[in-house]
mmCIF file of C-alpha atoms in Angstrom:
data_model
loop_
_atom_site.group_PDB
_atom_site.id
_atom_site.type_symbol
_atom_site.label_atom_id
_atom_site.label_comp_id
_atom_site.label_asym_id
_atom_site.label_seq_id
_atom_site.Cartn_x
_atom_site.Cartn_y
_atom_site.Cartn_z
ATOM 1 C CA UNK A 1352 171.829 143.938 179.047
ATOM 2 C CA UNK A 1353 168.838 145.616 176.190
ATOM 3 C CA UNK A 1354 165.757 146.587 177.814
ATOM 4 C CA UNK A 1355 162.274 147.505 176.388
ATOM 5 C CA UNK A 1356 159.574 149.473 178.082
ATOM 6 C CA UNK A 1357 155.901 148.090 177.213
ATOM 7 C CA UNK A 1358 152.658 148.921 178.386
ATOM 8 C CA UNK A 1359 151.899 145.540 178.753
ATOM 9 C CA UNK A 1360 154.118 142.499 178.876
ATOM 10 C CA UNK A 1361 152.657 138.968 177.546
ATOM 11 C CA UNK A 1362 154.193 136.162 178.752
ATOM 12 C CA UNK A 1363 153.209 133.003 176.459
ATOM 13 C CA UNK A 1364 152.562 132.661 173.013
ATOM 14 C CA UNK A 1365 150.445 130.288 172.482
ATOM 15 C CA UNK A 1366 147.196 130.055 170.914
ATOM 16 C CA UNK A 1367 146.030 131.841 174.515
ATOM 17 C CA UNK A 1368 148.859 134.868 174.369
ATOM 18 C CA UNK A 1369 148.850 135.421 170.877
ATOM 19 C CA UNK A 1370 144.869 135.746 171.211
ATOM 20 C CA UNK A 1371 144.934 138.285 174.187
ATOM 21 C CA UNK A 1372 147.568 140.132 172.207
ATOM 22 C CA UNK A 1373 144.874 140.617 169.346
ATOM 23 C CA UNK A 1374 142.196 141.166 171.131
ATOM 24 C CA UNK A 1375 143.984 144.577 173.229
ATOM 25 C CA UNK A 1376 145.772 145.472 170.332
ATOM 26 C CA UNK A 1377 143.031 148.401 169.953
ATOM 27 C CA UNK A 1378 143.818 149.933 173.553
ATOM 28 C CA UNK A 1379 146.599 151.764 171.738
ATOM 29 C CA UNK A 1380 148.806 150.482 174.250
ATOM 30 C CA UNK A 1381 152.261 149.217 173.599
ATOM 31 C CA UNK A 1382 152.194 145.495 174.212
ATOM 32 C CA UNK A 1383 155.294 142.971 173.718
ATOM 33 C CA UNK A 1384 154.958 139.259 173.751
ATOM 34 C CA UNK A 1385 157.583 137.161 174.434
ATOM 35 C CA UNK A 1386 158.286 133.037 173.662
ATOM 36 C CA UNK A 1387 161.295 130.524 173.979
ATOM 37 C CA UNK A 1388 159.749 129.021 171.050
ATOM 38 C CA UNK A 1389 159.143 130.633 167.436
ATOM 39 C CA UNK A 1390 156.483 132.967 166.028
ATOM 40 C CA UNK A 1391 156.472 132.366 162.816
ATOM 41 C CA UNK A 1392 153.651 131.415 159.973
ATOM 42 C CA UNK A 1393 154.348 127.850 158.725
ATOM 43 C CA UNK A 1394 152.982 126.525 155.836
ATOM 44 C CA UNK A 1395 153.378 122.765 156.192
ATOM 45 C CA UNK A 1396 150.277 121.284 157.327
ATOM 46 C CA UNK A 1397 151.160 118.506 159.641
ATOM 47 C CA UNK A 1398 153.199 120.826 161.517
ATOM 48 C CA UNK A 1399 150.486 120.603 164.074
ATOM 49 C CA UNK A 1400 147.624 118.731 163.430
ATOM 50 C CA UNK A 1401 146.012 119.050 166.834
ATOM 51 C CA UNK A 1402 142.104 120.545 166.838
ATOM 52 C CA UNK A 1403 140.378 123.196 169.333
ATOM 53 C CA UNK A 1404 136.983 122.748 169.774
ATOM 54 C CA UNK A 1405 135.623 126.426 169.334
ATOM 55 C CA UNK A 1406 131.767 127.291 171.082
ATOM 56 C CA UNK A 1407 129.520 129.221 169.944
ATOM 57 C CA UNK A 1408 129.917 131.846 172.658
ATOM 58 C CA UNK A 1409 133.937 132.375 171.875
ATOM 59 C CA UNK A 1410 132.681 132.528 168.179
ATOM 60 C CA UNK A 1411 130.512 135.667 168.875
ATOM 61 C CA UNK A 1412 133.748 137.610 170.647
ATOM 62 C CA UNK A 1413 136.104 136.758 167.737
ATOM 63 C CA UNK A 1414 133.473 137.963 165.870
ATOM 64 C CA UNK A 1415 132.917 141.410 167.602
ATOM 65 C CA UNK A 1416 137.197 142.076 167.301
ATOM 66 C CA UNK A 1417 136.977 141.195 163.640
ATOM 67 C CA UNK A 1418 139.206 138.206 164.072
ATOM 68 C CA UNK A 1419 136.035 135.704 162.855
ATOM 69 C CA UNK A 1420 135.935 136.414 158.899
ATOM 70 C CA UNK A 1421 139.874 134.416 158.814
ATOM 71 C CA UNK A 1422 138.817 131.958 161.091
ATOM 72 C CA UNK A 1423 135.498 130.777 159.358
ATOM 73 C CA UNK A 1424 137.177 129.665 155.841
ATOM 74 C CA UNK A 1425 139.103 127.017 158.706
ATOM 75 C CA UNK A 1426 136.422 126.126 160.625
ATOM 76 C CA UNK A 1427 134.035 122.977 160.477
ATOM 77 C CA UNK A 1428 130.700 123.393 162.252
ATOM 78 C CA UNK A 1429 129.227 121.501 164.678
ATOM 79 C CA UNK A 1430 125.682 121.214 163.892
ATOM 80 C CA UNK A 1431 124.197 118.336 166.387
ATOM 81 C CA UNK A 1432 126.299 116.644 169.368
ATOM 82 C CA UNK A 1433 125.428 112.861 170.512
ATOM 83 C CA UNK A 1434 125.863 111.729 173.746
ATOM 84 C CA UNK A 1435 125.646 108.223 174.774
ATOM 85 C CA UNK A 1436 126.599 106.130 178.093
ATOM 86 C CA UNK A 1437 127.249 102.936 176.962
ATOM 87 C CA UNK A 1438 124.375 101.934 175.543
ATOM 88 C CA UNK A 1439 122.522 103.713 172.228
ATOM 89 C CA UNK A 1440 119.772 103.384 174.934
ATOM 90 C CA UNK A 1441 121.041 105.808 177.350
ATOM 91 C CA UNK A 1442 121.552 108.863 174.579
ATOM 92 C CA UNK A 1443 121.304 112.397 175.066
ATOM 93 C CA UNK A 1444 120.586 114.788 171.206
ATOM 94 C CA UNK A 1445 121.772 118.622 172.106
ATOM 95 C CA UNK A 1446 120.995 120.783 168.764
ATOM 96 C CA UNK A 1447 120.791 124.743 168.518
ATOM 97 C CA UNK A 1448 117.658 125.876 168.262
ATOM 98 C CA UNK A 1449 118.573 128.816 166.697
ATOM 99 C CA UNK A 1450 119.232 128.001 163.282
ATOM 100 C CA UNK A 1451 121.679 130.529 162.495
ATOM 101 C CA UNK A 1452 124.556 129.612 164.946
ATOM 102 C CA UNK A 1453 125.815 126.462 165.528
ATOM 103 C CA UNK A 1454 126.838 124.341 168.984
ATOM 104 C CA UNK A 1455 130.991 124.972 167.657
ATOM 105 C CA UNK A 1456 133.539 124.646 165.402
ATOM 106 C CA UNK A 1457 136.259 122.654 164.976
ATOM 107 C CA UNK A 1458 139.529 124.407 163.508
ATOM 108 C CA UNK A 1459 143.323 123.025 163.376
ATOM 109 C CA UNK A 1460 145.648 124.635 165.542
ATOM 110 C CA UNK A 1461 147.803 125.555 163.157
ATOM 111 C CA UNK A 1462 145.159 127.558 160.938
ATOM 112 C CA UNK A 1463 144.424 129.146 164.162
ATOM 113 C CA UNK A 1464 148.566 130.359 165.119
ATOM 114 C CA UNK A 1465 148.879 131.052 161.077
ATOM 115 C CA UNK A 1466 145.766 133.162 161.475
ATOM 116 C CA UNK A 1467 146.499 135.360 164.548
ATOM 117 C CA UNK A 1468 149.900 135.887 163.601
ATOM 118 C CA UNK A 1469 149.679 137.091 160.048
ATOM 119 C CA UNK A 1470 147.303 139.532 162.013
ATOM 120 C CA UNK A 1471 149.442 140.298 164.898
ATOM 121 C CA UNK A 1472 152.228 141.088 162.392
ATOM 122 C CA UNK A 1473 150.167 144.315 161.208
ATOM 123 C CA UNK A 1474 149.587 145.609 164.287
ATOM 124 C CA UNK A 1475 151.772 149.174 165.085
ATOM 125 C CA UNK A 1476 151.763 148.938 168.701
ATOM 126 C CA UNK A 1477 152.708 144.901 168.969
ATOM 127 C CA UNK A 1478 155.949 143.416 169.027
ATOM 128 C CA UNK A 1479 156.649 139.969 168.885
ATOM 129 C CA UNK A 1480 160.248 138.506 170.308
ATOM 130 C CA UNK A 1481 160.749 134.741 170.169
ATOM 131 C CA UNK A 1482 163.836 132.713 171.675
ATOM 132 C CA UNK A 1483 163.355 134.376 175.320
ATOM 133 C CA UNK A 1484 163.119 132.345 178.538
ATOM 134 C CA UNK A 1485 162.370 134.350 181.491
ATOM 135 C CA UNK A 1486 164.737 133.662 184.222
ATOM 136 C CA UNK A 1487 163.355 136.333 186.881
ATOM 137 C CA UNK A 1488 160.386 139.228 188.160
ATOM 138 C CA UNK A 1489 160.801 142.104 190.208
ATOM 139 C CA UNK A 1490 158.648 145.061 191.308
ATOM 140 C CA UNK A 1491 159.280 148.808 191.693
ATOM 141 C CA UNK A 1492 156.752 151.841 192.632
ATOM 142 C CA UNK A 1493 155.245 151.896 189.164
ATOM 143 C CA UNK A 1494 156.044 148.688 187.261
ATOM 144 C CA UNK A 1495 156.713 145.606 186.855
ATOM 145 C CA UNK A 1496 160.862 144.067 185.845
ATOM 146 C CA UNK A 1497 161.080 140.823 183.660
ATOM 147 C CA UNK A 1498 164.671 139.685 183.393
ATOM 148 C CA UNK A 1499 165.357 137.418 180.300
ATOM 149 C CA UNK A 1500 168.208 135.449 178.670
ATOM 150 C CA UNK A 1501 169.006 138.047 176.725
ATOM 151 C CA UNK A 1502 166.937 141.294 177.303
ATOM 152 C CA UNK A 1503 164.634 142.825 179.929
ATOM 153 C CA UNK A 1504 161.171 144.462 180.307
ATOM 154 C CA UNK A 1505 160.149 146.662 182.419
ATOM 155 C CA UNK A 1506 156.129 147.043 181.999
ATOM 156 C CA UNK A 1507 153.454 148.059 183.484
ATOM 157 C CA UNK A 1508 150.919 144.866 183.243
ATOM 158 C CA UNK A 1509 152.545 140.981 183.083
ATOM 159 C CA UNK A 1510 149.580 138.583 181.196
ATOM 160 C CA UNK A 1511 151.002 135.251 182.124
ATOM 161 C CA UNK A 1512 149.958 132.877 178.914
ATOM 162 C CA UNK A 1513 152.597 130.795 179.686
ATOM 163 C CA UNK A 1514 150.275 127.104 179.873
ATOM 164 C CA UNK A 1515 149.887 124.815 182.543
ATOM 165 C CA UNK A 1516 153.322 124.733 184.192
ATOM 166 C CA UNK A 1517 153.915 128.239 184.086
ATOM 167 C CA UNK A 1518 157.119 129.445 184.414
ATOM 168 C CA UNK A 1519 155.698 133.477 185.725
ATOM 169 C CA UNK A 1520 153.410 130.724 188.570
ATOM 170 C CA UNK A 1521 157.093 129.198 190.001
ATOM 171 C CA UNK A 1522 158.510 132.327 189.834
ATOM 172 C CA UNK A 1523 156.172 133.960 192.266
ATOM 173 C CA UNK A 1524 155.260 130.789 194.196
ATOM 174 C CA UNK A 1525 151.299 131.190 193.208
ATOM 175 C CA UNK A 1526 149.749 128.032 195.184
ATOM 176 C CA UNK A 1527 147.814 126.164 193.241
ATOM 177 C CA UNK A 1528 144.518 123.475 194.040
ATOM 178 C CA UNK A 1529 146.080 120.309 191.654
ATOM 179 C CA UNK A 1530 144.357 117.078 190.294
ATOM 180 C CA UNK A 1531 145.726 113.848 189.037
ATOM 181 C CA UNK A 1532 143.700 111.875 187.206
ATOM 182 C CA UNK A 1533 146.118 108.992 186.821
ATOM 183 C CA UNK A 1534 145.004 109.153 182.841
ATOM 184 C CA UNK A 1535 146.126 109.814 179.430
ATOM 185 C CA UNK A 1536 144.251 110.923 176.741
ATOM 186 C CA UNK A 1537 144.969 109.089 173.320
ATOM 187 C CA UNK A 1538 143.951 112.112 170.251
ATOM 188 C CA UNK A 1539 143.659 110.420 166.393
ATOM 189 C CA UNK A 1540 142.982 112.185 163.395
ATOM 190 C CA UNK A 1541 141.876 110.124 160.827
ATOM 191 C CA UNK A 1542 139.858 110.013 157.447
ATOM 192 C CA UNK A 1543 137.371 107.891 157.026
ATOM 193 C CA UNK A 1544 134.386 106.787 155.043
ATOM 194 C CA UNK A 1545 130.852 107.995 156.715
ATOM 195 C CA UNK A 1546 129.813 111.643 156.499
ATOM 196 C CA UNK A 1547 129.694 113.052 159.638
ATOM 197 C CA UNK A 1548 127.379 115.087 159.205
ATOM 198 C CA UNK A 1549 128.488 118.140 161.504
ATOM 199 C CA UNK A 1550 127.952 116.136 164.353
ATOM 200 C CA UNK A 1551 130.071 115.076 167.530
ATOM 201 C CA UNK A 1552 129.503 113.219 169.690
ATOM 202 C CA UNK A 1553 130.622 111.728 173.255
ATOM 203 C CA UNK A 1554 130.859 108.177 174.224
ATOM 204 C CA UNK A 1555 131.171 107.419 177.843
ATOM 205 C CA UNK A 1556 133.013 103.708 178.204
ATOM 206 C CA UNK A 1557 133.471 102.785 182.144
ATOM 207 C CA UNK A 1558 136.953 103.336 180.976
ATOM 208 C CA UNK A 1559 136.762 106.829 180.384
ATOM 209 C CA UNK A 1560 135.026 109.380 177.094
ATOM 210 C CA UNK A 1561 135.428 108.863 173.974
ATOM 211 C CA UNK A 1562 134.801 112.247 172.019
ATOM 212 C CA UNK A 1563 134.717 112.245 167.998
ATOM 213 C CA UNK A 1564 135.114 115.574 166.651
ATOM 214 C CA UNK A 1565 134.798 116.713 162.845
ATOM 215 C CA UNK A 1566 137.023 118.156 160.815
ATOM 216 C CA UNK A 1567 137.296 119.766 157.666
ATOM 217 C CA UNK A 1568 137.311 118.064 154.881
ATOM 218 C CA UNK A 1569 141.113 117.614 153.333
ATOM 219 C CA UNK A 1570 140.120 114.663 150.085
ATOM 220 C CA UNK A 1571 137.370 114.948 148.159
ATOM 221 C CA UNK A 1572 136.338 111.017 148.869
ATOM 222 C CA UNK A 1573 137.040 110.638 152.396
ATOM 223 C CA UNK A 1574 136.344 112.581 155.723
ATOM 224 C CA UNK A 1575 137.791 113.469 158.733
ATOM 225 C CA UNK A 1576 137.530 113.620 162.025
ATOM 226 C CA UNK A 1577 139.720 113.551 165.621
ATOM 227 C CA UNK A 1578 139.075 110.935 168.210
ATOM 228 C CA UNK A 1579 140.524 112.263 171.860
ATOM 229 C CA UNK A 1580 139.983 109.258 174.628
ATOM 230 C CA UNK A 1581 140.488 109.179 177.864
ATOM 231 C CA UNK A 1582 142.023 106.109 179.185
ATOM 232 C CA UNK A 1583 144.276 104.502 181.998
ATOM 233 C CA UNK A 1584 148.019 105.621 181.284
ATOM 234 C CA UNK A 1585 149.100 102.102 180.300
ATOM 235 C CA UNK A 1586 146.264 101.406 178.310
ATOM 236 C CA UNK A 1587 146.776 104.981 176.395
ATOM 237 C CA UNK A 1588 150.957 103.728 176.183
ATOM 238 C CA UNK A 1589 150.279 100.709 174.687
ATOM 239 C CA UNK A 1590 147.687 101.510 171.904
ATOM 240 C CA UNK A 1591 150.179 104.770 171.311
ATOM 241 C CA UNK A 1592 153.371 101.800 170.160
ATOM 242 C CA UNK A 1593 150.814 99.420 168.466
ATOM 243 C CA UNK A 1594 151.067 98.772 165.054
ATOM 244 C CA UNK A 1595 149.070 100.888 163.160
ATOM 245 C CA UNK A 1596 147.041 98.361 161.508
ATOM 246 C CA UNK A 1597 145.927 96.706 165.370
ATOM 247 C CA UNK A 1598 145.017 100.495 166.156
ATOM 248 C CA UNK A 1599 142.917 101.052 163.632
ATOM 249 C CA UNK A 1600 141.330 97.895 164.357
ATOM 250 C CA UNK A 1601 140.920 98.849 167.919
ATOM 251 C CA UNK A 1602 139.465 102.119 167.311
ATOM 252 C CA UNK A 1603 136.620 101.004 163.980
ATOM 253 C CA UNK A 1604 135.506 98.585 166.988
ATOM 254 C CA UNK A 1605 134.957 101.704 169.073
ATOM 255 C CA UNK A 1606 133.319 104.207 166.104
ATOM 256 C CA UNK A 1607 132.665 102.787 163.182
ATOM 257 C CA UNK A 1608 129.048 102.828 163.754
ATOM 258 C CA UNK A 1609 129.859 106.595 163.645
ATOM 259 C CA UNK A 1610 132.121 106.827 161.181
ATOM 260 C CA UNK A 1611 132.731 103.960 159.161
ATOM 261 C CA UNK A 1612 135.342 102.471 157.680
ATOM 262 C CA UNK A 1613 138.868 104.109 159.270
ATOM 263 C CA UNK A 1614 140.683 104.284 156.442
ATOM 264 C CA UNK A 1615 143.783 106.209 157.497
ATOM 265 C CA UNK A 1616 145.853 107.522 160.659
ATOM 266 C CA UNK A 1617 147.098 110.883 160.425
ATOM 267 C CA UNK A 1618 147.880 111.563 163.464
ATOM 268 C CA UNK A 1619 148.627 110.252 166.646
ATOM 269 C CA UNK A 1620 149.106 111.911 170.414
ATOM 270 C CA UNK A 1621 148.753 111.269 173.598
ATOM 271 C CA UNK A 1622 148.608 113.255 177.000
ATOM 272 C CA UNK A 1623 148.414 113.062 180.725
ATOM 273 C CA UNK A 1624 145.577 114.078 182.387
ATOM 274 C CA UNK A 1625 145.510 116.749 185.149
ATOM 275 C CA UNK A 1626 143.081 119.831 186.137
ATOM 276 C CA UNK A 1627 144.069 122.867 188.742
ATOM 277 C CA UNK A 1628 143.369 126.408 189.628
ATOM 278 C CA UNK A 1629 145.569 128.734 191.215
ATOM 279 C CA UNK A 1630 143.806 130.013 194.603
ATOM 280 C CA UNK A 1631 143.643 133.571 192.686
ATOM 281 C CA UNK A 1632 144.561 135.113 189.382
ATOM 282 C CA UNK A 1633 146.144 137.794 189.964
ATOM 283 C CA UNK A 1634 149.493 139.514 191.802
ATOM 284 C CA UNK A 1635 151.223 142.641 192.161
ATOM 285 C CA UNK A 1636 150.779 144.400 188.240
ATOM 286 C CA UNK A 1637 150.486 140.596 187.202
ATOM 287 C CA UNK A 1638 147.357 138.735 185.951
ATOM 288 C CA UNK A 1639 147.124 134.666 185.088
ATOM 289 C CA UNK A 1640 144.693 133.560 182.217
ATOM 290 C CA UNK A 1641 143.962 130.490 180.114
ATOM 291 C CA UNK A 1642 146.288 127.242 181.229
ATOM 292 C CA UNK A 1643 148.198 129.785 183.954
ATOM 293 C CA UNK A 1644 145.403 130.173 185.827
ATOM 294 C CA UNK A 1645 143.615 127.081 185.498
ATOM 295 C CA UNK A 1646 143.043 123.329 183.219
ATOM 296 C CA UNK A 1647 139.861 121.422 183.622
ATOM 297 C CA UNK A 1648 139.051 117.919 182.858
ATOM 298 C CA UNK A 1649 138.506 117.937 178.758
ATOM 299 C CA UNK A 1650 135.065 116.125 179.413
ATOM 300 C CA UNK A 1651 133.021 119.244 178.424
ATOM 301 C CA UNK A 1652 135.451 120.117 175.702
ATOM 302 C CA UNK A 1653 135.670 123.944 177.365
ATOM 303 C CA UNK A 1654 139.292 124.484 177.862
ATOM 304 C CA UNK A 1655 140.344 127.146 175.443
ATOM 305 C CA UNK A 1656 136.874 128.558 175.445
ATOM 306 C CA UNK A 1657 137.952 129.132 179.109
ATOM 307 C CA UNK A 1658 140.635 130.906 177.992
ATOM 308 C CA UNK A 1659 138.477 133.016 175.767
ATOM 309 C CA UNK A 1660 136.374 134.160 178.873
ATOM 310 C CA UNK A 1661 139.648 135.252 180.689
ATOM 311 C CA UNK A 1662 140.498 137.042 177.907
ATOM 312 C CA UNK A 1663 137.233 139.034 177.483
ATOM 313 C CA UNK A 1664 137.587 139.627 181.152
ATOM 314 C CA UNK A 1665 140.837 141.087 180.670
ATOM 315 C CA UNK A 1666 140.295 143.516 178.347
ATOM 316 C CA UNK A 1667 136.992 144.327 180.040
ATOM 317 C CA UNK A 1668 138.863 144.966 183.446
ATOM 318 C CA UNK A 1669 141.716 146.739 181.358
ATOM 319 C CA UNK A 1670 139.225 149.402 180.258
ATOM 320 C CA UNK A 1671 137.448 150.222 182.803
ATOM 321 C CA UNK A 1672 140.586 150.833 184.724
ATOM 322 C CA UNK A 1673 141.590 153.361 181.618
ATOM 323 C CA UNK A 1674 138.141 154.694 181.390
ATOM 324 C CA UNK A 1675 139.533 155.297 185.781
ATOM 325 C CA UNK A 1676 141.821 157.265 184.270
ATOM 326 C CA UNK A 1677 144.276 154.529 185.881
ATOM 327 C CA UNK A 1678 147.429 152.746 184.412
ATOM 328 C CA UNK A 1679 146.935 148.962 182.953
ATOM 329 C CA UNK A 1680 148.960 146.916 186.061
ATOM 330 C CA UNK A 1681 146.891 149.093 188.748
ATOM 331 C CA UNK A 1682 145.939 147.287 191.444
ATOM 332 C CA UNK A 1683 141.697 147.771 191.061
ATOM 333 C CA UNK A 1684 142.698 146.581 187.149
ATOM 334 C CA UNK A 1685 143.885 143.082 188.335
ATOM 335 C CA UNK A 1686 141.857 142.624 191.390
ATOM 336 C CA UNK A 1687 139.041 143.381 189.314
ATOM 337 C CA UNK A 1688 139.965 141.103 186.363
ATOM 338 C CA UNK A 1689 139.952 137.900 189.371
ATOM 339 C CA UNK A 1690 137.009 138.993 190.416
ATOM 340 C CA UNK A 1691 135.290 138.638 186.640
ATOM 341 C CA UNK A 1692 137.110 135.449 186.394
ATOM 342 C CA UNK A 1693 137.644 133.528 189.392
ATOM 343 C CA UNK A 1694 134.394 132.315 190.366
ATOM 344 C CA UNK A 1695 132.787 131.084 187.303
ATOM 345 C CA UNK A 1696 135.590 128.690 186.483
ATOM 346 C CA UNK A 1697 136.413 127.616 190.085
ATOM 347 C CA UNK A 1698 132.471 126.194 189.190
ATOM 348 C CA UNK A 1699 133.224 124.863 185.880
ATOM 349 C CA UNK A 1700 136.534 123.031 187.570
ATOM 350 C CA UNK A 1701 134.123 121.446 190.137
ATOM 351 C CA UNK A 1702 131.731 120.217 187.420
ATOM 352 C CA UNK A 1703 133.777 118.299 185.376
ATOM 353 C CA UNK A 1704 135.823 116.950 187.697
ATOM 354 C CA UNK A 1705 132.432 115.707 189.493
ATOM 355 C CA UNK A 1706 130.878 114.592 185.656
ATOM 356 C CA UNK A 1707 134.573 112.578 185.300
ATOM 357 C CA UNK A 1708 134.323 110.878 188.388
ATOM 358 C CA UNK A 1709 130.105 109.726 188.102
ATOM 359 C CA UNK A 1710 130.388 108.335 184.632
ATOM 360 C CA UNK A 1711 133.828 106.122 185.742
ATOM 361 C CA UNK A 1712 131.618 104.448 187.982
ATOM 362 C CA UNK A 1713 129.807 101.971 186.992
ATOM 363 C CA UNK A 1714 127.704 100.820 190.712
ATOM 364 C CA UNK A 1715 124.394 99.936 190.701
ATOM 365 C CA UNK A 1716 122.868 103.172 192.045
ATOM 366 C CA UNK A 1717 124.811 105.351 189.553
ATOM 367 C CA UNK A 1718 124.092 103.639 186.208
ATOM 368 C CA UNK A 1719 120.410 104.185 187.606
ATOM 369 C CA UNK A 1720 120.941 107.450 188.192
ATOM 370 C CA UNK A 1721 122.256 108.508 185.090
ATOM 371 C CA UNK A 1722 119.562 106.307 183.465
ATOM 372 C CA UNK A 1723 117.030 108.309 184.761
ATOM 373 C CA UNK A 1724 119.283 111.164 184.099
ATOM 374 C CA UNK A 1725 119.343 110.907 180.528
ATOM 375 C CA UNK A 1726 115.895 110.320 180.437
ATOM 376 C CA UNK A 1727 114.850 113.267 181.821
ATOM 377 C CA UNK A 1728 117.318 115.521 179.772
ATOM 378 C CA UNK A 1729 116.356 114.266 176.695
ATOM 379 C CA UNK A 1730 112.889 114.611 177.241
ATOM 380 C CA UNK A 1731 112.964 117.783 178.534
ATOM 381 C CA UNK A 1732 113.542 120.826 176.138
ATOM 382 C CA UNK A 1733 113.858 123.432 178.602
ATOM 383 C CA UNK A 1734 116.797 121.629 180.554
ATOM 384 C CA UNK A 1735 118.005 120.550 177.341
ATOM 385 C CA UNK A 1736 118.092 124.296 175.924
ATOM 386 C CA UNK A 1737 120.146 124.863 179.263
ATOM 387 C CA UNK A 1738 122.631 122.887 178.997
ATOM 388 C CA UNK A 1739 123.202 123.553 175.539
ATOM 389 C CA UNK A 1740 123.283 127.364 175.893
ATOM 390 C CA UNK A 1741 126.252 126.535 178.942
ATOM 391 C CA UNK A 1742 128.165 124.585 176.128
ATOM 392 C CA UNK A 1743 127.695 127.175 173.729
ATOM 393 C CA UNK A 1744 128.840 129.840 176.094
ATOM 394 C CA UNK A 1745 126.559 132.358 175.596
#
């Protein structure tokens, strides 16, 4: 069986794995990325209609590593975020007091992937290998070996970026804390009549939160947005099965005030909601990134941005190791990455979980507490600015 050698092997060719390779490329280390699917750039705009929310803090990092100019042409900015709890009488309006920045951006996943893959193919120290299935892992004194279906790769460090159901985590039996919310998220991309004015909405119902995210305009006479609606699994399953006209009527009842009439539903998807966090983000000559390390409730829209923070911490830990004369998979490097990432991730894991629980319940006491909390935040600029900066990741 063919054997390859690398300084860094990235397992998982999704957005996080690809972005990690790009961020680490200036280190001039030999990097291999493997994935069981194809890395090919697609020109089919409908191939993957999912979107990603990019916080201002992530955008600042992308500027530092010189990839934001390529992303920006596909990005729809978020200037305002309006949060509503049950009724318009309980709302908070967030905005960035720094007029030179936005709260965040929305970009289609396919556009992100195409930009990164195109950039990686210009890097001589990066090799992309598709249609590879990881079978097992083994260690020797100074290396970690990945045994795959058609080759073996000998590396100094493995970065596991292979998603929530990580094969690497399964093979190493890394323990996790896990929570199943018994909810699913209905994701609907659609065209509508009313200008969204670069405003995102978070609407809290007793059935679950509904987010409306502004998307880049596709048709000259219409506007585009994406809905992410959390609901119990049976309701989401039924909503996905019903006829488009009936679904449009149900959605319009919820969002018409903000989007105007829905002219066309472009795409409907659903996924189950759960959260997890590994008990540790590293092993011998291995680190876990993003969904392979953690996943959180989407109530705050911070999932991918948390993964970007992992990438920043990974880059920092490896660079510090190199400066100390250590190789990329040295125990100090792996433990340093864990220490940089774990605590903040655990806090956000707990915050999103508790927020979801608080907003789902409709008891008299919780209703009054939410009402009071919304009033205090809306009228206190210091608190509002703190929450805004936290959401922006700065």
